[in-house]
Amino acid sequence: MISSSEYGSHSWELLVTVDHQHEEVQKEFLLRVTGDLHIGGVMLKLVEQIKKSQDWSDYALWWEQKKCWLLKTHWTLDKCGVQADAKLFFTTQHKMLRLRLPNMKTVRLKVSFSSMVFKAVSDICKILNIRRSEELSLLKQSEDTLKKKKKKDKNNKEPVTEDILNLCNSPVSSGLSGSPGLYSKTMTPIYDPISGTPASSTITWFSDSPLTEQNCSILAFSHPNCSPETLAEMYQPRTLADKAKLNAGWLDSSRSLMEQGILEDDQLLLRFKYYTFFDLNPKYDAVRINQIYEQARWAILSEEIDCTEEEMLIFAALQAQYHVSKLSLSSEAQDFTRESEVDEVEAALSNLEVTLEGGNASNILEDITDIPKLADNLRLVRPRRLSLKTIKPYWFVFKDTSVSYFKNKESAQGEPIEKLNLKGCEVVPDVNVAAKKFGIKLLIPVADGMNEVYLRCDNENQYARWMAACVLASKGKTMADSSYHPEVHKILSFLKMKNWAMSPQAVSDPESIDMKPECFVSLRYSKKYKSKQLVARILEAHQNVSQMTLVEAKLHFIQAWQSLPEFGLSYYIVRFKGSKRDDVLGVSYNRLIRIDIATGDPITTWRFSNMKQWNVNWEIRQVAIEFDQNVSIAFTCLSADCKIIHEYIGGYIFLSTRSKDQNETLDEDLFHKLTGGQE
């Protein structure tokens, strides 16, 4: 027997399992340690015992029972709480991960399993050349959304081999920092302004980028012809409860992949989580614009977001632009110089105002001395529960963030019949261009729910002015705001795209174009029409977008997606405090909406701008939020962990602090302060 004095009375044995590939070397090691030995000392002892010369710099200790990394190497075992019963694994921090991108391509790359997910996503975006990584996150598909796929796979006798883009040799993968060169605004544009494909030369300049010319083309260029079978196999949410399942699997940005049960070579989805696309620029955002476009495209094709038949055909026409323009691409390239094309794309982008808030700092009011006001004859529609809708003409006056209406123009000097304050209301377009219907649906918050009012305009110009004013008023902004005129322009350009029925050009021979219309519209619409009819309708709608470059087509597609009433809403099933039934909570970039789970109608809207504070009771998993005017709400989340909703709210508030004069470095501490919670 060895005397206790030989080792010291406080020493004990610690079992460590080493994750290595050497078959001749044992995997388990017993180390005799004391409580005041620091983590770095444990690792040093271990490497000495292994007696195998290799680079151990990426290795760290993982504590299996506690599900945590021991990364603070200066901490002692006592401070970490490690005792003799602890099971420690000495393993690499960077491991292989498969990521399914919005364009349905799968990339395989090395990712840090020990960094917080927020940092890991930032590193992934450096590899993939996507700016503004804070808008993205990692999503684990729920079992419900995978069930349908599994059933389909069982019917297939031949195994499906997935084409995976392997980027495992990247510098970020091996734990080094990514090159900031790919992000630099001083570099040559990475987008070919003529074809809409990436300019390859800039990619190959950077030797530390894992993206070759071919790889970058896969990420930045669209291949719209998916097979109808692929579309049929996709999870298609039918109800709000189904849509809530899509958002249940977001990973916690404040914890590492290993802490959340992600294993080496697992597959996750890389998706845009926050729908505030900041500073989209065709010069530098080839991959980012394409991936946003692809996420929008699949959301529409799988009916994750609802749209009308008229809108679906617009989306189909913009997708068809890729298909049709292939024929004329080479001749177009000779007609225009690169310089003029870049100017055209930049002009188109500044007009589009792709960012959600609309608004360009360079837009100055034409006459700042004018008090902005709209006054016009409109029709007011009020739905009645037990009778038909009542439609009456009135004289409407829009000033600041309120709409007042009078019996006629002459009585406008007196008291209005009613004054509607639009701050915090929901504004929904009610438009059918072919039928000359230009309506604005307003859902105005009142004490017992939402007051539903419809305004009917006579023509598209009147509609665009009033709709833009309503949208800004709902955000608490007036027509004096610099984003008013771009908003009017955006609405008019979208209406122009819809107005293909007025096009004098007819499709001469739809059969001459080899097109699978089922790839451009959702299943609901592909079942409604025969293939030839659908091709003819898509090509008819395409007449209004046929002059666009491929970049413009993508940006218009994104803009049209942003114009849909349900854009940017992530749904969760919740139970409000004091309520006996479940509701759906819609989380958007600027508001929360309580929605009736049975009818889908909005009940109440709360704006982030009116929010004073929010917190979570982690014991009962309840989110509590306080707003102005002594309004407070509390709810538990039934379809996901409450941390996900807490992070959504904090994340959107964090993103609202960004400004164009900042450099592209992120205040990571502020993000975790707003989203982490105090668990």
C-alpha positions as a printed Julia matrix, in Angstrom:
679×3 Matrix{Float64}:
   0.0    0.0     0.0
   1.1    3.54   -0.76
   0.92   5.92    2.18
  -1.42   8.86    1.9
   1.43  11.24    2.65
   3.11  10.23   -0.59
   0.27  11.73   -2.67
  -1.06  14.24   -0.16
  -4.16  13.65    1.88
  -6.41  15.71   -0.47
  -5.58  14.03   -3.77
  -8.02  11.85   -5.66
  -8.34  10.05   -8.98
 -10.08  11.65  -11.96
 -11.17   9.59  -14.97
 -10.74  11.33  -18.35
 -11.71   9.83  -21.72
  -9.7   11.07  -24.7
 -11.37  11.41  -28.1
  -8.57  10.56  -30.56
  -8.09   8.45  -33.67
  -4.99   6.47  -32.62
  -6.0    2.81  -32.31
  -2.8    1.8   -30.51
  -3.26   4.4   -27.73
  -5.7    3.83  -24.86
  -8.78   6.05  -24.57
  -9.24   6.23  -20.78
  -6.76   7.72  -18.33
  -6.78   7.96  -14.53
  -5.15  11.14  -13.28
  -4.29  11.75   -9.61
  -5.26  15.36   -8.93
  -5.98  17.79   -6.09
  -8.81  20.31   -5.86
  -6.45  23.27   -6.26
  -5.12  21.99   -9.62
  -6.3   24.26  -12.45
  -7.94  22.99  -15.64
  -4.85  23.8   -17.73
  -2.79  21.63  -15.38
  -5.18  18.71  -15.83
  -4.85  19.0   -19.62
  -1.06  19.14  -19.34
  -0.95  16.01  -17.15
  -3.24  14.24  -19.58
  -1.14  15.03  -22.67
   1.98  13.87  -20.83
   0.28  10.52  -20.07
  -0.98  10.04  -23.65
   2.62  10.23  -24.94
   1.51  10.92  -28.49
   2.95  13.91  -30.32
   0.23  15.82  -32.16
  -1.38  19.26  -32.11
  -3.67  19.31  -29.05
  -4.46  23.05  -29.27
  -8.09  22.56  -30.36
  -8.8   20.1   -27.54
 -10.72  21.02  -24.38
 -12.45  19.26  -21.49
 -16.17  18.49  -21.73
 -18.05  17.6   -18.53
 -20.63  15.03  -19.55
 -22.97  15.09  -16.51
 -23.16  18.9   -16.32
 -23.29  19.34  -20.12
 -20.69  22.1   -20.06
 -17.22  22.93  -21.36
 -14.38  23.64  -18.94
 -12.83  26.44  -21.01
 -11.5   28.67  -18.22
  -8.15  26.96  -17.93
  -7.04  29.13  -14.95
  -9.98  27.93  -12.81
  -9.24  25.18  -10.29
 -11.15  21.91  -10.1
 -12.67  23.07   -6.8
 -13.9   26.31   -8.38
 -15.46  24.36  -11.28
 -17.05  21.9    -8.84
 -15.3   18.9   -10.4
 -15.03  15.93   -8.03
 -14.04  12.25   -8.29
 -17.39  11.2    -9.79
 -17.06  13.58  -12.77
 -16.86  12.09  -16.26
 -14.63  14.33  -18.39
 -14.0   14.02  -22.1
 -10.91  15.49  -23.76
 -12.22  16.29  -27.22
 -11.88  18.73  -30.12
 -13.83  21.98  -29.95
 -14.29  22.17  -33.74
 -16.29  19.35  -35.31
 -17.98  18.63  -38.62
 -21.56  19.87  -39.07
 -23.95  19.62  -42.01
 -25.93  22.78  -42.7
 -28.99  22.99  -44.97
 -29.04  26.47  -46.47
 -32.17  28.39  -47.52
 -31.53  27.35  -51.16
 -31.83  23.69  -50.0
 -28.14  23.01  -50.66
 -26.24  21.21  -47.9
 -22.74  22.32  -46.94
 -20.44  20.35  -44.64
 -17.93  22.34  -42.64
 -16.1   22.49  -39.32
 -17.86  24.55  -36.65
 -16.97  25.43  -33.08
 -19.02  23.21  -30.76
 -17.72  25.12  -27.72
 -18.52  28.74  -28.76
 -21.92  30.25  -28.17
 -24.21  29.68  -31.17
 -24.21  33.44  -31.9
 -20.42  33.34  -32.4
 -20.55  30.0   -34.26
 -23.08  31.46  -36.75
 -20.82  34.49  -37.23
 -17.91  32.17  -38.12
 -20.13  30.12  -40.47
 -21.2   33.3   -42.28
 -17.56  34.31  -42.74
 -16.93  30.98  -44.47
 -20.03  31.35  -46.68
 -19.39  35.05  -47.38
 -22.68  36.26  -45.87
 -22.65  39.7   -44.27
 -24.83  40.6   -41.26
 -24.62  37.22  -39.55
 -26.76  38.53  -36.66
 -29.85  38.1   -38.88
 -29.32  34.33  -39.09
 -29.37  31.44  -36.65
 -29.47  27.65  -36.53
 -32.72  25.7   -36.5
 -33.22  22.08  -35.54
 -36.06  20.48  -37.5
 -38.82  19.15  -35.27
 -39.9   15.52  -35.44
 -43.33  16.54  -36.81
 -41.84  18.23  -39.87
 -39.61  15.21  -40.56
 -42.34  12.52  -40.3
 -43.69  13.12  -43.78
 -40.21  12.88  -45.28
 -39.51   9.59  -43.53
 -42.72   8.05  -44.88
 -41.77   9.12  -48.39
 -38.26   7.69  -48.01
 -39.68   4.28  -47.03
 -41.56   4.11  -50.32
 -38.4    4.81  -52.3
 -36.42   1.65  -52.94
 -33.34   3.46  -54.21
 -31.39   5.36  -51.56
 -31.23   9.1   -52.23
 -27.68  10.41  -52.34
 -27.55  14.03  -51.31
 -25.12  16.36  -53.07
 -23.1   17.92  -50.24
 -20.74  20.86  -50.72
 -17.67  20.11  -48.59
 -15.95  23.15  -47.1
 -14.0   21.36  -44.38
 -10.62  22.88  -45.28
 -11.55  26.44  -44.34
  -9.4   28.43  -41.89
 -12.38  29.22  -39.64
 -13.05  25.5   -39.5
  -9.69  24.84  -37.93
 -10.22  27.45  -35.26
  -8.53  30.46  -36.89
 -10.27  33.74  -37.48
 -11.85  34.25  -40.88
 -10.51  36.74  -43.37
 -12.17  40.14  -43.12
 -11.15  40.69  -46.72
 -14.31  39.12  -48.08
 -16.31  41.7   -46.12
 -14.3   44.77  -46.98
 -16.29  47.54  -48.65
 -13.17  48.7   -50.46
 -12.98  45.52  -52.5
 -14.25  45.13  -56.04
 -17.93  44.13  -56.23
 -18.48  40.39  -55.82
 -21.58  40.49  -58.02
 -21.53  40.41  -61.81
 -24.02  43.2   -62.59
 -24.97  41.77  -65.97
 -25.76  38.15  -65.27
 -26.44  38.44  -61.57
 -23.81  35.79  -60.81
 -20.8   36.32  -58.53
 -17.72  37.91  -60.01
 -15.26  35.07  -59.66
 -12.01  37.05  -59.63
 -12.57  38.51  -56.18
 -13.14  35.09  -54.66
  -9.88  33.65  -55.92
  -7.88  36.66  -54.66
  -8.29  35.45  -51.1
  -6.31  32.28  -50.58
  -7.85  31.67  -47.13
 -11.39  31.5   -48.49
 -12.74  27.97  -48.89
 -15.15  29.22  -51.55
 -13.96  28.43  -55.04
 -15.58  29.99  -58.09
 -17.82  26.93  -58.51
 -18.81  26.81  -54.82
 -19.67  30.49  -54.71
 -21.82  30.06  -57.81
 -23.81  27.35  -56.01
 -24.47  29.67  -53.05
 -25.08  32.92  -54.95
 -26.92  31.76  -58.08
 -30.44  30.35  -58.2
 -31.57  27.18  -59.89
 -35.34  27.64  -59.82
 -36.33  24.39  -61.53
 -36.92  22.21  -58.51
 -38.81  19.01  -59.15
 -42.54  18.91  -58.28
 -41.7   15.79  -56.24
 -39.34  17.85  -54.04
 -42.1   20.38  -53.45
 -44.62  17.64  -52.65
 -42.27  16.15  -50.05
 -41.78  19.44  -48.22
 -43.56  20.05  -44.92
 -46.53  22.27  -45.77
 -48.17  23.94  -42.78
 -51.94  24.14  -43.1
 -52.9   25.81  -39.81
 -51.39  28.33  -37.43
 -50.56  25.42  -35.1
 -48.58  23.82  -37.97
 -46.73  27.1   -38.58
 -45.87  27.27  -34.87
 -44.04  23.93  -35.23
 -41.65  25.52  -37.74
 -40.3   27.93  -35.11
 -39.97  25.52  -32.19
 -36.43  24.37  -32.96
 -34.36  27.57  -32.88
 -31.18  26.96  -30.94
 -30.3   29.07  -27.9
 -27.8   31.71  -29.1
 -26.25  32.0   -25.64
 -25.21  28.33  -25.35
 -22.89  26.12  -27.39
 -23.92  23.36  -29.8
 -22.65  20.6   -27.47
 -24.66  22.03  -24.56
 -27.81  21.7   -26.7
 -27.26  18.05  -27.61
 -25.93  18.6   -31.15
 -23.54  15.82  -32.17
 -20.77  15.69  -34.76
 -22.09  15.48  -38.36
 -25.67  16.31  -37.31
 -27.73  18.32  -39.79
 -29.14  21.74  -38.88
 -30.87  24.42  -40.92
 -29.14  27.78  -41.39
 -31.96  30.32  -41.78
 -32.66  34.03  -41.57
 -34.33  34.27  -38.16
 -34.81  38.03  -37.9
 -36.66  39.65  -40.79
 -34.79  42.97  -40.73
 -32.45  42.81  -43.71
 -30.04  45.64  -43.06
 -28.01  47.38  -45.77
 -28.66  44.95  -48.64
 -26.17  45.82  -51.35
 -25.79  43.91  -54.64
 -22.09  44.84  -54.76
 -21.17  42.86  -51.66
 -24.17  40.63  -50.88
 -24.28  38.13  -53.74
 -24.71  35.12  -51.47
 -26.84  36.92  -48.88
 -29.35  38.31  -51.38
 -29.67  34.93  -53.06
 -30.21  33.1   -49.76
 -32.87  35.64  -48.63
 -34.55  35.25  -52.02
 -34.44  31.46  -51.71
 -35.88  31.52  -48.17
 -38.7   33.74  -49.42
 -39.27  31.5   -52.46
 -39.58  28.29  -50.43
 -41.8   30.0   -47.83
 -44.2   30.93  -50.63
 -44.04  27.6   -52.48
 -44.66  25.6   -49.29
 -47.46  28.04  -48.26
 -45.66  28.89  -45.06
 -46.86  32.42  -45.81
 -50.22  33.07  -47.48
 -50.7   35.12  -50.62
 -53.46  35.7   -53.16
 -53.55  34.12  -56.61
 -52.6   37.47  -58.16
 -49.56  37.72  -55.87
 -48.6   34.09  -56.49
 -48.44  34.77  -60.23
 -46.2   37.8   -59.6
 -43.83  35.61  -57.59
 -43.95  32.99  -60.36
 -43.19  35.64  -63.0
 -40.16  36.92  -61.07
 -38.86  33.35  -60.73
 -39.5   32.78  -64.44
 -37.21  35.73  -65.17
 -34.26  33.37  -64.49
 -35.71  30.76  -66.8
 -36.58  33.06  -69.7
 -33.54  35.34  -69.49
 -31.08  32.48  -70.07
 -31.85  32.73  -73.8
 -31.03  36.43  -74.1
 -28.27  36.65  -71.5
 -25.33  36.57  -73.9
 -26.75  39.27  -76.2
 -27.6   41.5   -73.23
 -24.02  41.26  -72.03
 -22.78  42.86  -75.27
 -25.32  45.69  -75.23
 -24.42  47.2   -71.87
 -21.15  48.1   -70.26
 -20.47  46.98  -66.71
 -20.26  50.53  -65.37
 -23.7   51.64  -66.55
 -25.21  48.39  -65.31
 -23.79  48.91  -61.82
 -25.31  52.4   -61.77
 -28.68  51.01  -62.85
 -28.64  48.32  -60.17
 -27.69  50.86  -57.5
 -30.45  53.2   -58.63
 -32.96  50.35  -58.6
 -31.85  49.33  -55.13
 -32.13  52.83  -53.7
 -35.65  53.07  -55.17
 -36.66  49.68  -53.83
 -35.67  50.45  -50.22
 -35.45  46.78  -49.36
 -35.04  47.42  -45.64
 -38.21  46.87  -43.67
 -38.35  50.34  -42.15
 -38.2   51.78  -45.66
 -36.42  55.08  -45.35
 -33.21  56.34  -46.82
 -31.29  58.96  -44.9
 -30.53  60.79  -48.14
 -34.2   61.3   -48.98
 -35.02  64.87  -47.99
 -38.56  66.24  -47.95
 -39.3   68.37  -50.97
 -40.72  71.15  -48.85
 -40.07  70.85  -45.15
 -42.22  73.9   -44.38
 -45.41  72.1   -45.47
 -47.45  70.33  -42.81
 -48.02  66.93  -44.47
 -51.72  66.17  -44.79
 -53.95  64.01  -47.01
 -57.57  64.91  -47.72
 -59.78  62.98  -50.14
 -63.09  61.29  -50.81
 -62.87  57.63  -49.75
 -65.43  54.97  -48.95
 -65.69  53.56  -45.44
 -66.6   49.9   -45.01
 -67.61  48.53  -41.62
 -68.25  44.77  -41.35
 -71.45  43.89  -39.47
 -71.83  40.61  -37.64
 -75.47  39.96  -38.51
 -75.88  41.87  -41.77
 -74.05  42.83  -44.95
 -71.17  45.27  -44.93
 -72.13  48.96  -44.98
 -70.25  51.05  -47.56
 -70.55  54.85  -47.34
 -68.56  57.7   -48.94
 -67.0   60.27  -46.58
 -64.47  63.09  -46.69
 -61.3   61.79  -45.05
 -58.44  63.84  -43.59
 -55.13  62.21  -42.65
 -52.89  64.24  -40.34
 -50.03  63.16  -38.07
 -50.89  59.54  -37.17
 -54.7   59.88  -37.19
 -57.51  59.62  -39.73
 -60.68  61.69  -39.28
 -63.76  61.49  -41.47
 -66.6   63.92  -42.13
 -69.96  63.78  -43.89
 -68.59  65.95  -46.74
 -65.78  68.37  -47.6
 -67.75  71.4   -46.43
 -68.16  70.05  -42.89
 -64.43  69.33  -42.51
 -63.95  72.53  -40.45
 -66.16  71.17  -37.66
 -65.98  68.08  -35.44
 -65.35  64.77  -37.27
 -67.81  61.88  -37.15
 -64.95  59.78  -35.81
 -61.19  60.1   -35.34
 -59.12  56.94  -35.68
 -55.65  56.88  -34.09
 -53.57  54.46  -36.17
 -50.52  54.19  -33.92
 -50.01  50.5   -33.13
 -52.69  49.3   -35.56
 -52.39  46.49  -38.11
 -52.44  47.63  -41.75
 -53.38  44.95  -44.28
 -53.67  45.49  -48.07
 -57.02  44.45  -49.54
 -56.19  44.74  -53.24
 -57.21  43.09  -56.48
 -55.71  45.07  -59.36
 -57.57  43.15  -62.07
 -60.92  43.9   -60.4
 -59.9   47.53  -59.7
 -60.26  46.99  -55.98
 -57.93  49.11  -53.84
 -58.73  48.62  -50.19
 -56.9   49.16  -46.9
 -57.87  47.02  -43.92
 -57.16  48.64  -40.54
 -57.24  46.66  -37.3
 -57.16  49.31  -34.57
 -56.47  48.23  -30.96
 -59.29  49.01  -28.53
 -59.88  47.98  -24.92
 -61.72  44.75  -25.76
 -59.75  43.7   -28.85
 -59.46  45.08  -32.39
 -61.72  47.52  -34.22
 -61.93  46.47  -37.9
 -62.26  49.25  -40.5
 -61.85  49.19  -44.29
 -60.96  52.17  -46.49
 -61.7   51.93  -50.23
 -59.7   54.04  -52.68
 -60.67  54.91  -56.28
 -57.34  54.26  -58.01
 -53.82  53.04  -57.44
 -52.22  56.48  -56.96
 -54.7   57.39  -54.24
 -54.25  53.96  -52.67
 -50.44  54.24  -52.64
 -50.51  57.62  -50.87
 -53.01  56.55  -48.24
 -51.52  53.09  -47.72
 -48.03  54.55  -47.19
 -49.45  57.07  -44.68
 -51.24  54.27  -42.78
 -48.13  52.05  -42.7
 -46.0   54.87  -41.28
 -48.71  55.92  -38.79
 -48.91  52.35  -37.47
 -45.21  52.68  -36.58
 -45.79  56.05  -34.94
 -44.31  58.0   -37.87
 -45.92  60.84  -39.85
 -45.77  61.74  -43.53
 -42.98  64.17  -42.63
 -40.71  61.15  -42.23
 -38.15  60.69  -45.02
 -39.41  57.16  -45.69
 -42.88  58.32  -46.85
 -42.06  58.96  -50.53
 -40.0   55.74  -50.95
 -42.91  53.83  -49.38
 -45.36  55.34  -51.94
 -42.95  54.45  -54.75
 -42.55  50.9   -53.42
 -46.33  50.35  -53.29
 -46.82  51.75  -56.81
 -44.06  49.55  -58.26
 -45.65  46.48  -56.68
 -49.08  47.41  -58.09
 -47.49  47.91  -61.51
 -46.14  44.35  -61.39
 -49.62  43.08  -60.55
 -51.18  44.96  -63.45
 -50.21  42.44  -66.15
 -53.82  42.12  -67.39
 -53.43  45.56  -69.02
 -50.3   44.51  -70.9
 -50.77  44.94  -74.71
 -48.26  42.17  -75.41
 -49.59  38.66  -75.66
 -47.68  35.46  -75.24
 -47.22  34.2   -78.75
 -46.37  30.58  -78.13
 -46.25  29.35  -74.52
 -45.37  25.84  -75.71
 -42.1   27.05  -77.23
 -40.73  27.74  -73.73
 -39.74  24.63  -71.82
 -41.09  25.46  -68.37
 -42.44  23.35  -65.52
 -45.07  25.67  -64.0
 -45.46  23.38  -60.96
 -42.02  24.6   -59.85
 -43.09  28.24  -59.72
 -46.34  28.11  -57.75
 -47.58  26.3   -54.64
 -49.45  23.0   -54.9
 -52.81  24.69  -54.28
 -52.48  26.75  -57.48
 -50.8   24.06  -59.58
 -53.8   21.77  -58.89
 -56.25  24.54  -59.81
 -55.05  24.96  -63.41
 -53.83  22.75  -66.23
 -50.13  23.0   -66.99
 -50.59  24.92  -70.28
 -52.96  27.41  -68.65
 -50.5   28.01  -65.85
 -47.58  28.58  -68.24
 -49.65  31.09  -70.21
 -50.68  32.99  -67.06
 -47.11  33.06  -65.69
 -45.71  34.32  -69.01
 -48.5   36.91  -69.22
 -47.54  38.19  -65.76
 -43.89  38.02  -66.83
 -44.43  40.77  -69.44
 -44.24  43.41  -66.69
 -40.94  42.16  -65.26
 -39.2   40.97  -68.41
 -36.93  44.06  -68.63
 -35.42  43.48  -65.18
 -31.9   42.22  -64.62
 -31.59  39.06  -62.53
 -30.44  41.08  -59.51
 -33.46  43.38  -59.79
 -35.78  40.38  -60.12
 -34.45  38.97  -56.84
 -34.73  42.31  -55.06
 -38.28  42.81  -56.36
 -39.15  39.3   -55.19
 -37.85  40.14  -51.7
 -39.75  43.43  -51.76
 -42.99  41.71  -52.82
 -42.5   39.14  -50.03
 -42.07  41.99  -47.53
 -45.35  43.5   -48.77
 -47.4   40.44  -47.77
 -49.56  40.95  -44.65
 -48.04  37.96  -42.83
 -44.41  38.81  -43.66
 -41.96  38.52  -40.77
 -44.36  36.82  -38.34
 -43.08  33.87  -36.33
 -45.87  31.96  -34.58
 -45.98  30.31  -31.16
 -48.83  28.66  -29.26
 -49.12  30.33  -25.84
 -51.46  30.46  -22.84
 -51.99  33.99  -21.52
 -52.19  34.49  -17.77
 -55.83  34.41  -16.7
 -57.0   32.78  -19.95
 -58.54  29.31  -20.14
 -57.73  28.67  -23.79
 -54.67  28.65  -26.02
 -53.84  31.53  -28.33
 -51.24  32.09  -31.02
 -48.59  34.75  -30.47
 -47.11  36.3   -33.6
 -43.64  37.83  -33.09
 -42.56  40.41  -35.64
 -39.68  42.87  -35.95
 -41.63  45.67  -34.25
 -44.61  44.13  -32.46
 -46.32  41.18  -30.8
 -49.77  40.07  -31.97
 -52.26  37.95  -30.07
 -54.14  35.85  -32.64
 -57.27  33.7   -32.27
 -56.05  30.12  -32.85
 -59.39  29.05  -34.4
 -60.11  31.93  -36.8
 -56.62  33.38  -37.33
 -57.94  36.89  -36.58
 -55.69  39.34  -34.69
 -57.05  40.17  -31.24
 -54.5   42.65  -29.83
 -51.24  44.21  -30.97
 -48.44  45.44  -28.71
 -45.6   47.53  -30.16
 -42.0   47.11  -29.01
 -41.73  50.92  -29.03
 -44.25  51.03  -26.15
 -42.47  48.32  -24.15
 -40.92  49.33  -20.82
 -39.42  45.99  -19.74
 -39.69  42.25  -20.18
 -38.48  39.34  -18.09
 -38.93  35.61  -17.55
 -39.86  33.68  -14.44
 -37.63  30.69  -15.16
 -39.24  28.49  -12.49
 -42.69  28.54  -14.11
 -41.29  29.44  -17.61
 -43.53  32.51  -17.88
 -42.71  35.61  -19.97
 -43.95  38.89  -18.47
 -43.93  42.19  -20.42
 -44.81  45.72  -19.29
 -45.94  48.41  -21.72
 -46.79  52.09  -21.43
 -50.11  53.19  -19.88
 -49.96  50.43  -17.22
 -50.55  47.64  -19.76
 -48.9   44.35  -18.79
 -49.16  40.81  -20.17
 -47.82  37.43  -19.11
 -47.88  34.09  -20.91
 -46.36  30.61  -20.99
 -45.23  29.11  -24.3
 -46.7   25.7   -25.17
 -45.14  24.99  -28.59
 -41.52  25.84  -27.7
 -39.26  26.87  -24.84
 -40.06  30.36  -23.53
 -36.36  31.25  -23.99
 -36.94  31.27  -27.77
 -39.6   34.02  -27.53
 -37.5   35.92  -25.01
 -34.57  35.8   -27.43
 -36.75  36.9   -30.37
 -37.87  40.04  -28.53
 -34.35  40.91  -27.35
 -32.9   40.08  -30.76
 -35.22  42.44  -32.63
 -34.48  45.23  -30.13
 -30.75  44.57  -30.6
 -31.09  44.73  -34.41
 -32.99  48.03  -34.18
 -29.83  49.63  -32.69
 -27.85  49.12  -35.9
 -27.04  52.13  -38.06
 -25.23  52.62  -41.36
 -22.49  54.76  -39.84
 -21.32  51.82  -37.72
 -18.6   49.51  -38.91
 -19.58  45.87  -39.29
 -18.35  44.74  -35.87
 -21.13  43.62  -33.54
 -21.62  44.4   -29.87
 -21.85  40.75  -28.88
 -22.13  41.56  -25.16
 -25.18  43.77  -25.8
 -26.84  40.98  -27.8
 -26.41  38.47  -24.95
 -27.52  41.07  -22.39
 -30.78  41.6   -24.31
 -31.42  37.97  -25.24
 -29.72  35.8   -22.62
 -32.08  36.21  -19.67
 -31.06  35.4   -16.1
 -31.59  31.65  -15.91
